[in-house]
JSON list of N, CA and C in Angstrom, two decimals:
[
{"chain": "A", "resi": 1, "resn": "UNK", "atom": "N", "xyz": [-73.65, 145.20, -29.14]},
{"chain": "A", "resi": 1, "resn": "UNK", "atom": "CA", "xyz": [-74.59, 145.04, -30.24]},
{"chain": "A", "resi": 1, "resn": "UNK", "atom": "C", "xyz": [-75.14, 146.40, -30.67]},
{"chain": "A", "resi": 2, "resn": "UNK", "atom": "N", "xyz": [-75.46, 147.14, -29.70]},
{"chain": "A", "resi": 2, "resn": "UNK", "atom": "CA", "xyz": [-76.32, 149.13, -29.85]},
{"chain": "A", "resi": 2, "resn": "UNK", "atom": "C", "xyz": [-74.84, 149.39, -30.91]},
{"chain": "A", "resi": 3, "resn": "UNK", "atom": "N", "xyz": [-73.79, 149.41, -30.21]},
{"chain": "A", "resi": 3, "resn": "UNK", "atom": "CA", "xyz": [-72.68, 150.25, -30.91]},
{"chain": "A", "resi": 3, "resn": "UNK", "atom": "C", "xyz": [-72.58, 149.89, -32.68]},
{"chain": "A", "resi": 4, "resn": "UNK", "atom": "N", "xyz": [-72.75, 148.46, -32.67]},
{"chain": "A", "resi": 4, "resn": "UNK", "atom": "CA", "xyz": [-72.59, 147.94, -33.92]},
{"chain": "A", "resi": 4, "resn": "UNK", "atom": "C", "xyz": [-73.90, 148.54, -34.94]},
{"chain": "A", "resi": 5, "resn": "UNK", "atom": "N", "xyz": [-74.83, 148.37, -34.52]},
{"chain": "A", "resi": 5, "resn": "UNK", "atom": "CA", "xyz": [-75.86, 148.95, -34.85]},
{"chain": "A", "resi": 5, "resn": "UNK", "atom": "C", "xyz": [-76.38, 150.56, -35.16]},
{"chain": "A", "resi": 6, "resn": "UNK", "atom": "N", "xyz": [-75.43, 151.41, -34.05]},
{"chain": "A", "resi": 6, "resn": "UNK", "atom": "CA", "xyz": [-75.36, 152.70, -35.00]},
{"chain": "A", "resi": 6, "resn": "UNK", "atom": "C", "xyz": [-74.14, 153.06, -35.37]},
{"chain": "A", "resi": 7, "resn": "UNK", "atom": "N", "xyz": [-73.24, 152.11, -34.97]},
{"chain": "A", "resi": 7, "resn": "UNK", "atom": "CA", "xyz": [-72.19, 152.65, -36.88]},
{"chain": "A", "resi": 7, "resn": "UNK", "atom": "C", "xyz": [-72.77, 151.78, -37.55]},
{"chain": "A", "resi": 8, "resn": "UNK", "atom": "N", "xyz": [-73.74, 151.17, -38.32]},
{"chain": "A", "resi": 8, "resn": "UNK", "atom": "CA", "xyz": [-74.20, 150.83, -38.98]},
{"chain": "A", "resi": 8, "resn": "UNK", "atom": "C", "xyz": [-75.21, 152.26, -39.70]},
{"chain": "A", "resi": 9, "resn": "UNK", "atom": "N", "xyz": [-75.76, 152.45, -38.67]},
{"chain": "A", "resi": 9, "resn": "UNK", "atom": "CA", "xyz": [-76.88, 153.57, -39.46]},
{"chain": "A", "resi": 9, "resn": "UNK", "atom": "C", "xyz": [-76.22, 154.70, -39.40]},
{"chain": "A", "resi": 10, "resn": "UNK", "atom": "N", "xyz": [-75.35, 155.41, -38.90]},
{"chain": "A", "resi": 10, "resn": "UNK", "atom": "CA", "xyz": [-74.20, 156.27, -39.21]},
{"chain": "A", "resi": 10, "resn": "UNK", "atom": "C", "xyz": [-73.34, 156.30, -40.14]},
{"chain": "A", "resi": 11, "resn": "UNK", "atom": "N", "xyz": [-72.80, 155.28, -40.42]},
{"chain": "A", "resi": 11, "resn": "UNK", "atom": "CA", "xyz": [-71.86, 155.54, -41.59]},
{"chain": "A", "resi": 11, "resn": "UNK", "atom": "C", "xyz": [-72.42, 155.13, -43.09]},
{"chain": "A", "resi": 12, "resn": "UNK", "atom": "N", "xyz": [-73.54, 153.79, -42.68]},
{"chain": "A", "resi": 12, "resn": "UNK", "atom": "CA", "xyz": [-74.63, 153.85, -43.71]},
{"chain": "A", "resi": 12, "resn": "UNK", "atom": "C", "xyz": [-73.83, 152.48, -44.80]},
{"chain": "A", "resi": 13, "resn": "UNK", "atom": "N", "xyz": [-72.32, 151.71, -43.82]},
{"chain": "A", "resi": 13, "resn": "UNK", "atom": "CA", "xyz": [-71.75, 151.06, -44.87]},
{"chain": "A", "resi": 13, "resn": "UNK", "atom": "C", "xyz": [-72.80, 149.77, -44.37]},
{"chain": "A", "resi": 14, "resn": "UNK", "atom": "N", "xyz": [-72.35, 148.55, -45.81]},
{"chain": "A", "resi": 14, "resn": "UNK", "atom": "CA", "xyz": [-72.93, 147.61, -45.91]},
{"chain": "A", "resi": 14, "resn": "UNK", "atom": "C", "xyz": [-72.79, 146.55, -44.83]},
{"chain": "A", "resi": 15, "resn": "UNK", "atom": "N", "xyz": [-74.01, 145.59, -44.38]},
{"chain": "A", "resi": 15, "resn": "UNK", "atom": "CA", "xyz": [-73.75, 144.86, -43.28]},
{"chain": "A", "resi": 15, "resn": "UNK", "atom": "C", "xyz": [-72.12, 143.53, -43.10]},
{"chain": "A", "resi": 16, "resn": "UNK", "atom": "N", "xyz": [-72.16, 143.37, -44.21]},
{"chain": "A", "resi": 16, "resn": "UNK", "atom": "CA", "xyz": [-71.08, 142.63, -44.61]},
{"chain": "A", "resi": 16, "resn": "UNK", "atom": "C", "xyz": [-69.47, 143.19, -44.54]},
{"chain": "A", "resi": 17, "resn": "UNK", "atom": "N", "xyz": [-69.78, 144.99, -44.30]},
{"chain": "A", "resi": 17, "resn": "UNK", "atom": "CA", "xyz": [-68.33, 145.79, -44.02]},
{"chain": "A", "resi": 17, "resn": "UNK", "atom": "C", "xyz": [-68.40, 146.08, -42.81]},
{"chain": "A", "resi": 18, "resn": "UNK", "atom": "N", "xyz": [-69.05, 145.11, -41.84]},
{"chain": "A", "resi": 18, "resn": "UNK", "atom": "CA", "xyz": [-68.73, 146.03, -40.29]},
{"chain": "A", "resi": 18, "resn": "UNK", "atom": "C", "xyz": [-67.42, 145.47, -39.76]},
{"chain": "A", "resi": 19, "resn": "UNK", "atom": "N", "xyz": [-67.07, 146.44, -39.05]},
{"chain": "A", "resi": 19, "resn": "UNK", "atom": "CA", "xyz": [-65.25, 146.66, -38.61]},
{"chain": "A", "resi": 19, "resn": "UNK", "atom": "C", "xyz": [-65.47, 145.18, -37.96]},
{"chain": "A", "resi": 20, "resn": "UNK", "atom": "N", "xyz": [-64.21, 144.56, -37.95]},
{"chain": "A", "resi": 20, "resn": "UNK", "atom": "CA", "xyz": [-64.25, 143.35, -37.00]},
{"chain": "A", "resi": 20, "resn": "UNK", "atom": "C", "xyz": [-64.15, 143.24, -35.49]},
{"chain": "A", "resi": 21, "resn": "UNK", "atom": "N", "xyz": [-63.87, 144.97, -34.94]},
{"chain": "A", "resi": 21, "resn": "UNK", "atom": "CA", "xyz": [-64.35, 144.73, -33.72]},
{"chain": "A", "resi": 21, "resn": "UNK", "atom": "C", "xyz": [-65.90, 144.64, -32.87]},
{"chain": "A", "resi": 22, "resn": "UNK", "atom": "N", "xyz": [-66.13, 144.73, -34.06]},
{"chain": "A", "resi": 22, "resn": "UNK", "atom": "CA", "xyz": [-67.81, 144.38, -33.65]},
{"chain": "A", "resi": 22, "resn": "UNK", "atom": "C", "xyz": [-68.46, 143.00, -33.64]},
{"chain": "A", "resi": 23, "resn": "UNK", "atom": "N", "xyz": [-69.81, 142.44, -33.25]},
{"chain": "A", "resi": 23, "resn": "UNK", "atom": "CA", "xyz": [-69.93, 141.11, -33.36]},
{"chain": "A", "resi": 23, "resn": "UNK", "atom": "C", "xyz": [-69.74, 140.70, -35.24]},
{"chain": "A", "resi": 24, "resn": "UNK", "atom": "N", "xyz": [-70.05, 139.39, -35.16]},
{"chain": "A", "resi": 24, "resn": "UNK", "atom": "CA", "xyz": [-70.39, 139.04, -36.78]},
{"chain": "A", "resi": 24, "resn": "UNK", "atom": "C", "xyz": [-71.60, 139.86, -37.39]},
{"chain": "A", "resi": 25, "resn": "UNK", "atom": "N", "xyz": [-71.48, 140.33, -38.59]},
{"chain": "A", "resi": 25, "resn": "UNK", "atom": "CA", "xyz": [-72.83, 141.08, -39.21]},
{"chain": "A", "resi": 25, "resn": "UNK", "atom": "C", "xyz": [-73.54, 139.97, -38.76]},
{"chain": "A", "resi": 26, "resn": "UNK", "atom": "N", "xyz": [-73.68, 138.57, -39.31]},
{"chain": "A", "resi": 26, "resn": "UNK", "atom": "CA", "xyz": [-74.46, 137.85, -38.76]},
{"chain": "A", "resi": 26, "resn": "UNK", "atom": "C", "xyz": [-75.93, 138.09, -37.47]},
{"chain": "A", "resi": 27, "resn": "UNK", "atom": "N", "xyz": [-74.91, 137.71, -36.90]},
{"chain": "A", "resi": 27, "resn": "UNK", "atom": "CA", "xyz": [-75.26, 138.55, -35.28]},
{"chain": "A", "resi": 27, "resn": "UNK", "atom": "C", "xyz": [-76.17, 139.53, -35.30]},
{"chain": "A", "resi": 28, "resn": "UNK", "atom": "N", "xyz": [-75.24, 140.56, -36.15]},
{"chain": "A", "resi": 28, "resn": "UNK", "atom": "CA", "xyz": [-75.95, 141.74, -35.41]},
{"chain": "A", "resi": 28, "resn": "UNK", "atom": "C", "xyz": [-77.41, 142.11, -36.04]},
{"chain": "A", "resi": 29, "resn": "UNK", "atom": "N", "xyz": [-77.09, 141.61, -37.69]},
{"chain": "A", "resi": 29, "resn": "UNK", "atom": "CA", "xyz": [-78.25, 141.51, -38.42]},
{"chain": "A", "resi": 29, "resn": "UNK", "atom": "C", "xyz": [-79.65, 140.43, -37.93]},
{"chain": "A", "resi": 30, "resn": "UNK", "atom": "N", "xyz": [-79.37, 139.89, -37.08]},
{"chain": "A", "resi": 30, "resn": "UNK", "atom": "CA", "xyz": [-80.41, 139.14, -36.56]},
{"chain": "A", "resi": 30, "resn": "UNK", "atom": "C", "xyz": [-80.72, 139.63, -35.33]},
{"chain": "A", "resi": 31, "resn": "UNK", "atom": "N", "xyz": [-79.92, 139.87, -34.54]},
{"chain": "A", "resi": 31, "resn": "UNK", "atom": "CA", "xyz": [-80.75, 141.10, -33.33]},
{"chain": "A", "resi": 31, "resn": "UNK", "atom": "C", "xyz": [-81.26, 142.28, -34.01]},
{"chain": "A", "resi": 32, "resn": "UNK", "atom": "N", "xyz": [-80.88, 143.29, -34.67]},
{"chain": "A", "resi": 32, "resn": "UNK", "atom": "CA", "xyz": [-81.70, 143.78, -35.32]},
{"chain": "A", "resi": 32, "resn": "UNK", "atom": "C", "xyz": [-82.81, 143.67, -35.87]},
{"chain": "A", "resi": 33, "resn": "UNK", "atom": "N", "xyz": [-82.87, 142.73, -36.57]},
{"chain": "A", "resi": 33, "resn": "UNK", "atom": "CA", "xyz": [-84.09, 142.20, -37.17]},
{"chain": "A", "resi": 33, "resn": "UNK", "atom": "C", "xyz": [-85.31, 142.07, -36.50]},
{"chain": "A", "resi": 34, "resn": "UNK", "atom": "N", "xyz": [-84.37, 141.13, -35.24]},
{"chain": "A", "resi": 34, "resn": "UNK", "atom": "CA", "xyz": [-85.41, 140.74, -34.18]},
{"chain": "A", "resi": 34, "resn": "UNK", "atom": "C", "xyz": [-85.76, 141.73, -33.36]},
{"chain": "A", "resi": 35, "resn": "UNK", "atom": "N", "xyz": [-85.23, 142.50, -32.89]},
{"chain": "A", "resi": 35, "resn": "UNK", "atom": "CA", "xyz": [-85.77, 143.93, -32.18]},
{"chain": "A", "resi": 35, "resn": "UNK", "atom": "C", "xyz": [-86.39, 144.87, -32.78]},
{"chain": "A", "resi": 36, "resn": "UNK", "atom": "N", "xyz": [-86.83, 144.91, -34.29]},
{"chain": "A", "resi": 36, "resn": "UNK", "atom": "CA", "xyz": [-87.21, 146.14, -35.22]},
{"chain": "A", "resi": 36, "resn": "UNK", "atom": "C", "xyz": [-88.31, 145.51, -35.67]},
{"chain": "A", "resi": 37, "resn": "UNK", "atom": "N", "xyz": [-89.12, 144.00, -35.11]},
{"chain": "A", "resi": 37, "resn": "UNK", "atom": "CA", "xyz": [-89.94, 143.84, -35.22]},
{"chain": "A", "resi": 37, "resn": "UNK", "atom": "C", "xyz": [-90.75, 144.10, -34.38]},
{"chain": "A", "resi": 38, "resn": "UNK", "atom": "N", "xyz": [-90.35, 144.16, -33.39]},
{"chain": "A", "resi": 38, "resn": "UNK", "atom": "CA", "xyz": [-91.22, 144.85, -31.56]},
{"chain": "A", "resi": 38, "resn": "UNK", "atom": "C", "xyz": [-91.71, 145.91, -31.95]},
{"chain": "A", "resi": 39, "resn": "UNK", "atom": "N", "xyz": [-92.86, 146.32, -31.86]},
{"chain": "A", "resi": 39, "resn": "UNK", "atom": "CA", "xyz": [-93.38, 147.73, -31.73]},
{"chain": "A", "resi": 39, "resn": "UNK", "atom": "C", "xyz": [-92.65, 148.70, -30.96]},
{"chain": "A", "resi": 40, "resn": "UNK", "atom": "N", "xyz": [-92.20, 147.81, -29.44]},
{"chain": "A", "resi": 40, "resn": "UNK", "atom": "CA", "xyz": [-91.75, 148.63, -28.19]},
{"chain": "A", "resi": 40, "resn": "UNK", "atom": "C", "xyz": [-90.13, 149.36, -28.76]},
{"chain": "A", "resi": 41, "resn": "UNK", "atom": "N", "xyz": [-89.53, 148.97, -30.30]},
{"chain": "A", "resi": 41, "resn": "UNK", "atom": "CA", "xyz": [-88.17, 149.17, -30.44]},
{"chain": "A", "resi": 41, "resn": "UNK", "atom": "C", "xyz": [-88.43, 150.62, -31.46]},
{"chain": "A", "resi": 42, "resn": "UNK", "atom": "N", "xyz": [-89.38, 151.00, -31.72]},
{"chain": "A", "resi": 42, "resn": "UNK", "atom": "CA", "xyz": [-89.22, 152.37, -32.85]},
{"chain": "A", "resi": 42, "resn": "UNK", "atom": "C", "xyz": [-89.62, 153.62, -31.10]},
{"chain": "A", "resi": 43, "resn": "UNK", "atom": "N", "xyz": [-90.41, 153.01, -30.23]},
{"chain": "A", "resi": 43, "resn": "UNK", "atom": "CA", "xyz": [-89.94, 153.55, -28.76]},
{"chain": "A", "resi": 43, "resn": "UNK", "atom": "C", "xyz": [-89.03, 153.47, -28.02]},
{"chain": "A", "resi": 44, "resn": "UNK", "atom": "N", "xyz": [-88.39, 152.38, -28.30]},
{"chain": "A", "resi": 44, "resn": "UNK", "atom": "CA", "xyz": [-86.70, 152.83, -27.50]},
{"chain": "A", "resi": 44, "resn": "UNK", "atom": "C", "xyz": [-85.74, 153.72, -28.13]},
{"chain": "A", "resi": 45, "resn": "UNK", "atom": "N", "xyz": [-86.04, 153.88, -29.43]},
{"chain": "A", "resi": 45, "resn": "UNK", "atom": "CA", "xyz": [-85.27, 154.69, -30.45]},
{"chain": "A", "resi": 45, "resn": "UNK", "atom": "C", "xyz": [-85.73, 155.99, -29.92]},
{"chain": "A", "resi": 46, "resn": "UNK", "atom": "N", "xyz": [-87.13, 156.30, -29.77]},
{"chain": "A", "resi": 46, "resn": "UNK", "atom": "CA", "xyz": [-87.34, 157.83, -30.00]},
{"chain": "A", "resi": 46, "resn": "UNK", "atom": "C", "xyz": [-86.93, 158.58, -28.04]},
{"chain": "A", "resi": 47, "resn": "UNK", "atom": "N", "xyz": [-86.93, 157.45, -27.38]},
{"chain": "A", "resi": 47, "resn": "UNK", "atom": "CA", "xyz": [-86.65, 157.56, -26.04]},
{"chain": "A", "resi": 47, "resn": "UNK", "atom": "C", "xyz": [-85.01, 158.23, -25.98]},
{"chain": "A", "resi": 48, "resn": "UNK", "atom": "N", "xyz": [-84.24, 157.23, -26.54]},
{"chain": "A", "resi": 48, "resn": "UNK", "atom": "CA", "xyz": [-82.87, 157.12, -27.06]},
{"chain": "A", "resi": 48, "resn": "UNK", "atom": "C", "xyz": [-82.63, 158.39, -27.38]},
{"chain": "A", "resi": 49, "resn": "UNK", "atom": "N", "xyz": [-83.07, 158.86, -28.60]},
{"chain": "A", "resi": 49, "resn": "UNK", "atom": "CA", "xyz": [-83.20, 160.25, -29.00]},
{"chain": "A", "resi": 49, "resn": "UNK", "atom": "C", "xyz": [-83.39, 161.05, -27.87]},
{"chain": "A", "resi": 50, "resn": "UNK", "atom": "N", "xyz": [-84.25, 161.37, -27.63]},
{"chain": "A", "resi": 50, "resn": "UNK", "atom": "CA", "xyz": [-84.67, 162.58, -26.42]},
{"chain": "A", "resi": 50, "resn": "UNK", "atom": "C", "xyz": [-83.88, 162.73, -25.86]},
{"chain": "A", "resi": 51, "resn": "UNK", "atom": "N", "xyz": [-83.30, 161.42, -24.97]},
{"chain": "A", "resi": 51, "resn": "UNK", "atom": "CA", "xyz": [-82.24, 161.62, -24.03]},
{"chain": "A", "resi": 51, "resn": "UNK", "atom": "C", "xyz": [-80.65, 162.31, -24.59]},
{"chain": "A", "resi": 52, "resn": "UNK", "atom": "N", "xyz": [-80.40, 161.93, -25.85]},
{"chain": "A", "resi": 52, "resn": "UNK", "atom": "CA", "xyz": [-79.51, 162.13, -26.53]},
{"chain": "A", "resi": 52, "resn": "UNK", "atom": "C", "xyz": [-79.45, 163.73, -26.50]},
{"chain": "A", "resi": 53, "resn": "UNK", "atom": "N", "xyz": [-80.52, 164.26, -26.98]},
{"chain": "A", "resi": 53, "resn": "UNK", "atom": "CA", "xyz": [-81.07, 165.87, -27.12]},
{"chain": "A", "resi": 53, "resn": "UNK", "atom": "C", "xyz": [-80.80, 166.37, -25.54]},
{"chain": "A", "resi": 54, "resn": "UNK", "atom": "N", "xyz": [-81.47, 165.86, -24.80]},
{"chain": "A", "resi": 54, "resn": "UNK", "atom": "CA", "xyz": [-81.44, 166.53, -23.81]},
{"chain": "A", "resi": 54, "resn": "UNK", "atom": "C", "xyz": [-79.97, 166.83, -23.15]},
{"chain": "A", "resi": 55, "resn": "UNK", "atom": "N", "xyz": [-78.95, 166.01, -23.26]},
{"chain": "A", "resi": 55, "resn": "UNK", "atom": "CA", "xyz": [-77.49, 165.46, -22.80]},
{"chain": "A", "resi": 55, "resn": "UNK", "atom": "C", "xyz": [-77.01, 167.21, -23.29]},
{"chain": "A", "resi": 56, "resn": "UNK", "atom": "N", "xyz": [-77.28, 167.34, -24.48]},
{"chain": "A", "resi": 56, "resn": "UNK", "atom": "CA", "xyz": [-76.65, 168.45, -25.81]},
{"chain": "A", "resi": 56, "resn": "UNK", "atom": "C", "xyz": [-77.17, 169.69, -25.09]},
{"chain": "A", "resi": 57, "resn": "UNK", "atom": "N", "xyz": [-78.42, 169.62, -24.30]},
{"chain": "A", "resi": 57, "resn": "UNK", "atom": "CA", "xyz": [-78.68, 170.82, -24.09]},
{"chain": "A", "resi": 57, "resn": "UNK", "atom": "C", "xyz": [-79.74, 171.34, -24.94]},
{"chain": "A", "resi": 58, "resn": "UNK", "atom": "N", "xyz": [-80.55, 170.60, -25.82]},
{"chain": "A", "resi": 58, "resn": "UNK", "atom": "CA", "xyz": [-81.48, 170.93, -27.09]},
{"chain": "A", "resi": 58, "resn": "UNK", "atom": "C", "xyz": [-83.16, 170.63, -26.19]},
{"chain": "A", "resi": 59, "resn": "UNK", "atom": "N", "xyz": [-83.60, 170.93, -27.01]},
{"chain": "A", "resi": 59, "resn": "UNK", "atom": "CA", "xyz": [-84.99, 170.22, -26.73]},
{"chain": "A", "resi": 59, "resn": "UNK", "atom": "C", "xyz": [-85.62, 168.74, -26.91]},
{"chain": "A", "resi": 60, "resn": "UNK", "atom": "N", "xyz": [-86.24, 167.96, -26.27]},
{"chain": "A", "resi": 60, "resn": "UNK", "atom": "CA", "xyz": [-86.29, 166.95, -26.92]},
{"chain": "A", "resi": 60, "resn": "UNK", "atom": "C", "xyz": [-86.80, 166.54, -28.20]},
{"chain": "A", "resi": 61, "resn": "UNK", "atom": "N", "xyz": [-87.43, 167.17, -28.66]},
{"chain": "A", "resi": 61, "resn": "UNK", "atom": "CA", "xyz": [-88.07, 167.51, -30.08]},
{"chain": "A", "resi": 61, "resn": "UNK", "atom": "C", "xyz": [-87.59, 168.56, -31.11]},
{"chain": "A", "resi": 62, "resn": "UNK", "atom": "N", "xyz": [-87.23, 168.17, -32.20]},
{"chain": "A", "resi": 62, "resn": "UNK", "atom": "CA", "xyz": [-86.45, 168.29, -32.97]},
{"chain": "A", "resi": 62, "resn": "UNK", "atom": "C", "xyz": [-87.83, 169.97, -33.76]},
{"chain": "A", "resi": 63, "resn": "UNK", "atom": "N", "xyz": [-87.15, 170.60, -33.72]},
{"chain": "A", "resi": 63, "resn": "UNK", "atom": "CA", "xyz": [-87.86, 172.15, -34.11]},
{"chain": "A", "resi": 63, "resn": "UNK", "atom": "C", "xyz": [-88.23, 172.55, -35.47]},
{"chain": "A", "resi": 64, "resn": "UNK", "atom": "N", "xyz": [-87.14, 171.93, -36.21]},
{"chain": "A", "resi": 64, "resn": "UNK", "atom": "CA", "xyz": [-87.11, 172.14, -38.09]},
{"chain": "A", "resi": 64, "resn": "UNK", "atom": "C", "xyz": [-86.76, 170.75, -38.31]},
{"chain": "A", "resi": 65, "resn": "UNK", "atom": "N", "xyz": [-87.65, 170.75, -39.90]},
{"chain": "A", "resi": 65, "resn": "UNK", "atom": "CA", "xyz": [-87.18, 169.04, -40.57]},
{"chain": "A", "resi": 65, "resn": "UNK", "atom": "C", "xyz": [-86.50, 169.67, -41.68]},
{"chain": "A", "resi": 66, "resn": "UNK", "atom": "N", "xyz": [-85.63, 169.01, -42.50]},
{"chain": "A", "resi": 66, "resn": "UNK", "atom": "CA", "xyz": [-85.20, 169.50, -43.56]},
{"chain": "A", "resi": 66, "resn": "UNK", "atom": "C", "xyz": [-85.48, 168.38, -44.55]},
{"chain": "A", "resi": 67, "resn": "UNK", "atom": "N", "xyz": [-85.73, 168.79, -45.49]},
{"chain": "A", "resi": 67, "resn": "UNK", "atom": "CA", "xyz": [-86.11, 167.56, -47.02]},
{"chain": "A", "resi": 67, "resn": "UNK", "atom": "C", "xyz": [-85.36, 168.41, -48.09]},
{"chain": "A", "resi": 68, "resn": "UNK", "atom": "N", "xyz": [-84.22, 167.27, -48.54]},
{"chain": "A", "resi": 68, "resn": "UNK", "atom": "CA", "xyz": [-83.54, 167.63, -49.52]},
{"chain": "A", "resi": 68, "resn": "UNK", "atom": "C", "xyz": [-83.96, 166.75, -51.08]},
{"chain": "A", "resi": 69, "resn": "UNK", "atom": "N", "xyz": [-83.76, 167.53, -52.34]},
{"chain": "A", "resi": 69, "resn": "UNK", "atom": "CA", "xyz": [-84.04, 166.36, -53.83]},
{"chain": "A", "resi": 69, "resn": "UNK", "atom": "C", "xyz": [-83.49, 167.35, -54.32]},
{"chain": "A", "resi": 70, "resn": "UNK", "atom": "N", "xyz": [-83.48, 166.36, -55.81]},
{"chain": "A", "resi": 70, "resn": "UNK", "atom": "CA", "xyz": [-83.32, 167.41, -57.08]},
{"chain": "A", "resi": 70, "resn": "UNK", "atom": "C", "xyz": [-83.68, 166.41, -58.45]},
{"chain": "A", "resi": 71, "resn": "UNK", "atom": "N", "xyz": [-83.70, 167.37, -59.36]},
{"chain": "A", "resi": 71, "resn": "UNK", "atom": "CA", "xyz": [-84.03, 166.65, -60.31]},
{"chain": "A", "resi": 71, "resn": "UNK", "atom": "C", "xyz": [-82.31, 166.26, -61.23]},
{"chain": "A", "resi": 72, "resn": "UNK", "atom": "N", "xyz": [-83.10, 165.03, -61.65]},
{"chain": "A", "resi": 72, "resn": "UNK", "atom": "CA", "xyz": [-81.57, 164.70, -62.86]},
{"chain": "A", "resi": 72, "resn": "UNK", "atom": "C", "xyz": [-82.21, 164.15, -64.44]},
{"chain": "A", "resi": 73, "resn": "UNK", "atom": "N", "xyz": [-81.02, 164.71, -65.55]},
{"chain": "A", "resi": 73, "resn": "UNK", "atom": "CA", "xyz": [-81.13, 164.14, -66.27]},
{"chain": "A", "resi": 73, "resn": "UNK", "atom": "C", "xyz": [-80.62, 162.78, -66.33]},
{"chain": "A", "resi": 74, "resn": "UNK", "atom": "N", "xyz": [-80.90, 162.07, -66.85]},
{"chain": "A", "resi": 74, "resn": "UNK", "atom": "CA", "xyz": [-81.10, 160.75, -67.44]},
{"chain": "A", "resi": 74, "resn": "UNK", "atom": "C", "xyz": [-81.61, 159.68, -68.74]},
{"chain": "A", "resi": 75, "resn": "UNK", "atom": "N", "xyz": [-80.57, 159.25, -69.19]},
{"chain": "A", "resi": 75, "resn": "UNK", "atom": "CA", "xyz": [-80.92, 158.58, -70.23]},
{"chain": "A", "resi": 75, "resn": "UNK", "atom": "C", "xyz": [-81.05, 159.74, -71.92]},
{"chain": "A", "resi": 76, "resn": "UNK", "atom": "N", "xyz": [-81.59, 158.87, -72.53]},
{"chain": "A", "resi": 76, "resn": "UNK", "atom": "CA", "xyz": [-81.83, 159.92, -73.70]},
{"chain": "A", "resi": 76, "resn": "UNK", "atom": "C", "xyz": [-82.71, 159.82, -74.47]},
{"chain": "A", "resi": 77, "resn": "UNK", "atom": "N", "xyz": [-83.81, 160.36, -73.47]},
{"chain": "A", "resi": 77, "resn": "UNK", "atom": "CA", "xyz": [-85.11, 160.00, -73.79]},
{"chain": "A", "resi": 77, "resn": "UNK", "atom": "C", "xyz": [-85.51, 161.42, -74.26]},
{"chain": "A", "resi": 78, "resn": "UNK", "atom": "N", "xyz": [-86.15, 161.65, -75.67]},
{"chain": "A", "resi": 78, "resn": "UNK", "atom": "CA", "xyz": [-86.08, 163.33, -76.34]},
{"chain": "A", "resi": 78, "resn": "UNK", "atom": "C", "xyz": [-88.08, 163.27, -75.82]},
{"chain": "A", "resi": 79, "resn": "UNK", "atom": "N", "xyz": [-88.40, 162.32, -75.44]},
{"chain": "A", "resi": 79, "resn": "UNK", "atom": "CA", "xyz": [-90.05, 162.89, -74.94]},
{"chain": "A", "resi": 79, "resn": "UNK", "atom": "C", "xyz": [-90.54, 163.28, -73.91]},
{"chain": "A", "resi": 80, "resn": "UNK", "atom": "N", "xyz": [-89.28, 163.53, -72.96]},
{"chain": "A", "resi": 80, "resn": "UNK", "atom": "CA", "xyz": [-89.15, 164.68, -71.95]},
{"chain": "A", "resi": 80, "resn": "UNK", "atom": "C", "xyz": [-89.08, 165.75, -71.92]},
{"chain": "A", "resi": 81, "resn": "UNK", "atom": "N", "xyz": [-89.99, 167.05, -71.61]},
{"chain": "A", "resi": 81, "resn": "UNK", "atom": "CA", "xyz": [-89.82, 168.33, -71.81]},
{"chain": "A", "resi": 81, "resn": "UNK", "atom": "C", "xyz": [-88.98, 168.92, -71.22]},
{"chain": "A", "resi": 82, "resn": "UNK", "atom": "N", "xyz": [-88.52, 168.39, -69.75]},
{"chain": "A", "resi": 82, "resn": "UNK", "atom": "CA", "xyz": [-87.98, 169.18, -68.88]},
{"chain": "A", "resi": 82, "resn": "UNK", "atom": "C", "xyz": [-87.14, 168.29, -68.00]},
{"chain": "A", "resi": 83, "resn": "UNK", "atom": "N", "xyz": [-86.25, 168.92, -67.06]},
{"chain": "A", "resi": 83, "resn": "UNK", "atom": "CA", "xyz": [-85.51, 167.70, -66.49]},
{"chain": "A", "resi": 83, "resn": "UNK", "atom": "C", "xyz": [-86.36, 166.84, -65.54]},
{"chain": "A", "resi": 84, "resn": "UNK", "atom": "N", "xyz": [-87.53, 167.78, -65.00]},
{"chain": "A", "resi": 84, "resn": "UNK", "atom": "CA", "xyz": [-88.39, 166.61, -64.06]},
{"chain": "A", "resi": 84, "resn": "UNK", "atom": "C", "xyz": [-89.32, 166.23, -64.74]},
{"chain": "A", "resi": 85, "resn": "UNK", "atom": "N", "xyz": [-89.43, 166.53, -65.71]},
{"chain": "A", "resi": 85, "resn": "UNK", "atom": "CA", "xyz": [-90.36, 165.33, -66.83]},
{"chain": "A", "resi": 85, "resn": "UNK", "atom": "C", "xyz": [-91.29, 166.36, -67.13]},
{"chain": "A", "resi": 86, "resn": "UNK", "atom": "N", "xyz": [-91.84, 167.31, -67.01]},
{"chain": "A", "resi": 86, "resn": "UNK", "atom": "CA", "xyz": [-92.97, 168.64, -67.53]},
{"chain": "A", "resi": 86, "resn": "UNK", "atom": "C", "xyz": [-92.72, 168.48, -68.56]}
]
């Protein structure tokens, strides 16, 4: 069920495209569900993590965040000054 669950958030495809060696999305979408309502499960994740880090040789805490955007045009709207709307 874990495995199904992070190629799920890894590859980021839809629940309805998981490989068939995994359980039924069904399935897995309802253990999920049901475990991501526990408080105790956004702590098994960050536990998960650490250990993961630590395996690599890293720290358990992640040192830099990165935040990526950009702006786009869109549409053809002429009462926009600028591409992010200024």
């Amino acid at each position: 069920m874990w495995n199904a669950i992070f190629y799920l958030v890894k590859t980021g495809c839809q629940w309805r495209m998981l490989p068939s060696h995994y359980p039924k999305w069904q399935l897995v979408y309802y253990y999920y569900r049901k475990w991501a309502e526990l408080e105790e499960f956004d702590l098994l994740l960050g536990k998960l993590r650490e250990n993961v880090r630590f395996q690599r040789g890293q720290n358990k805490e992640a040192s830099v965040g990165i935040m990526d955007s950009q702006s786009v045009r869109w549409g053809n709207n002429q009462s926009l000054n600028g591409v992010d709307g200024k």
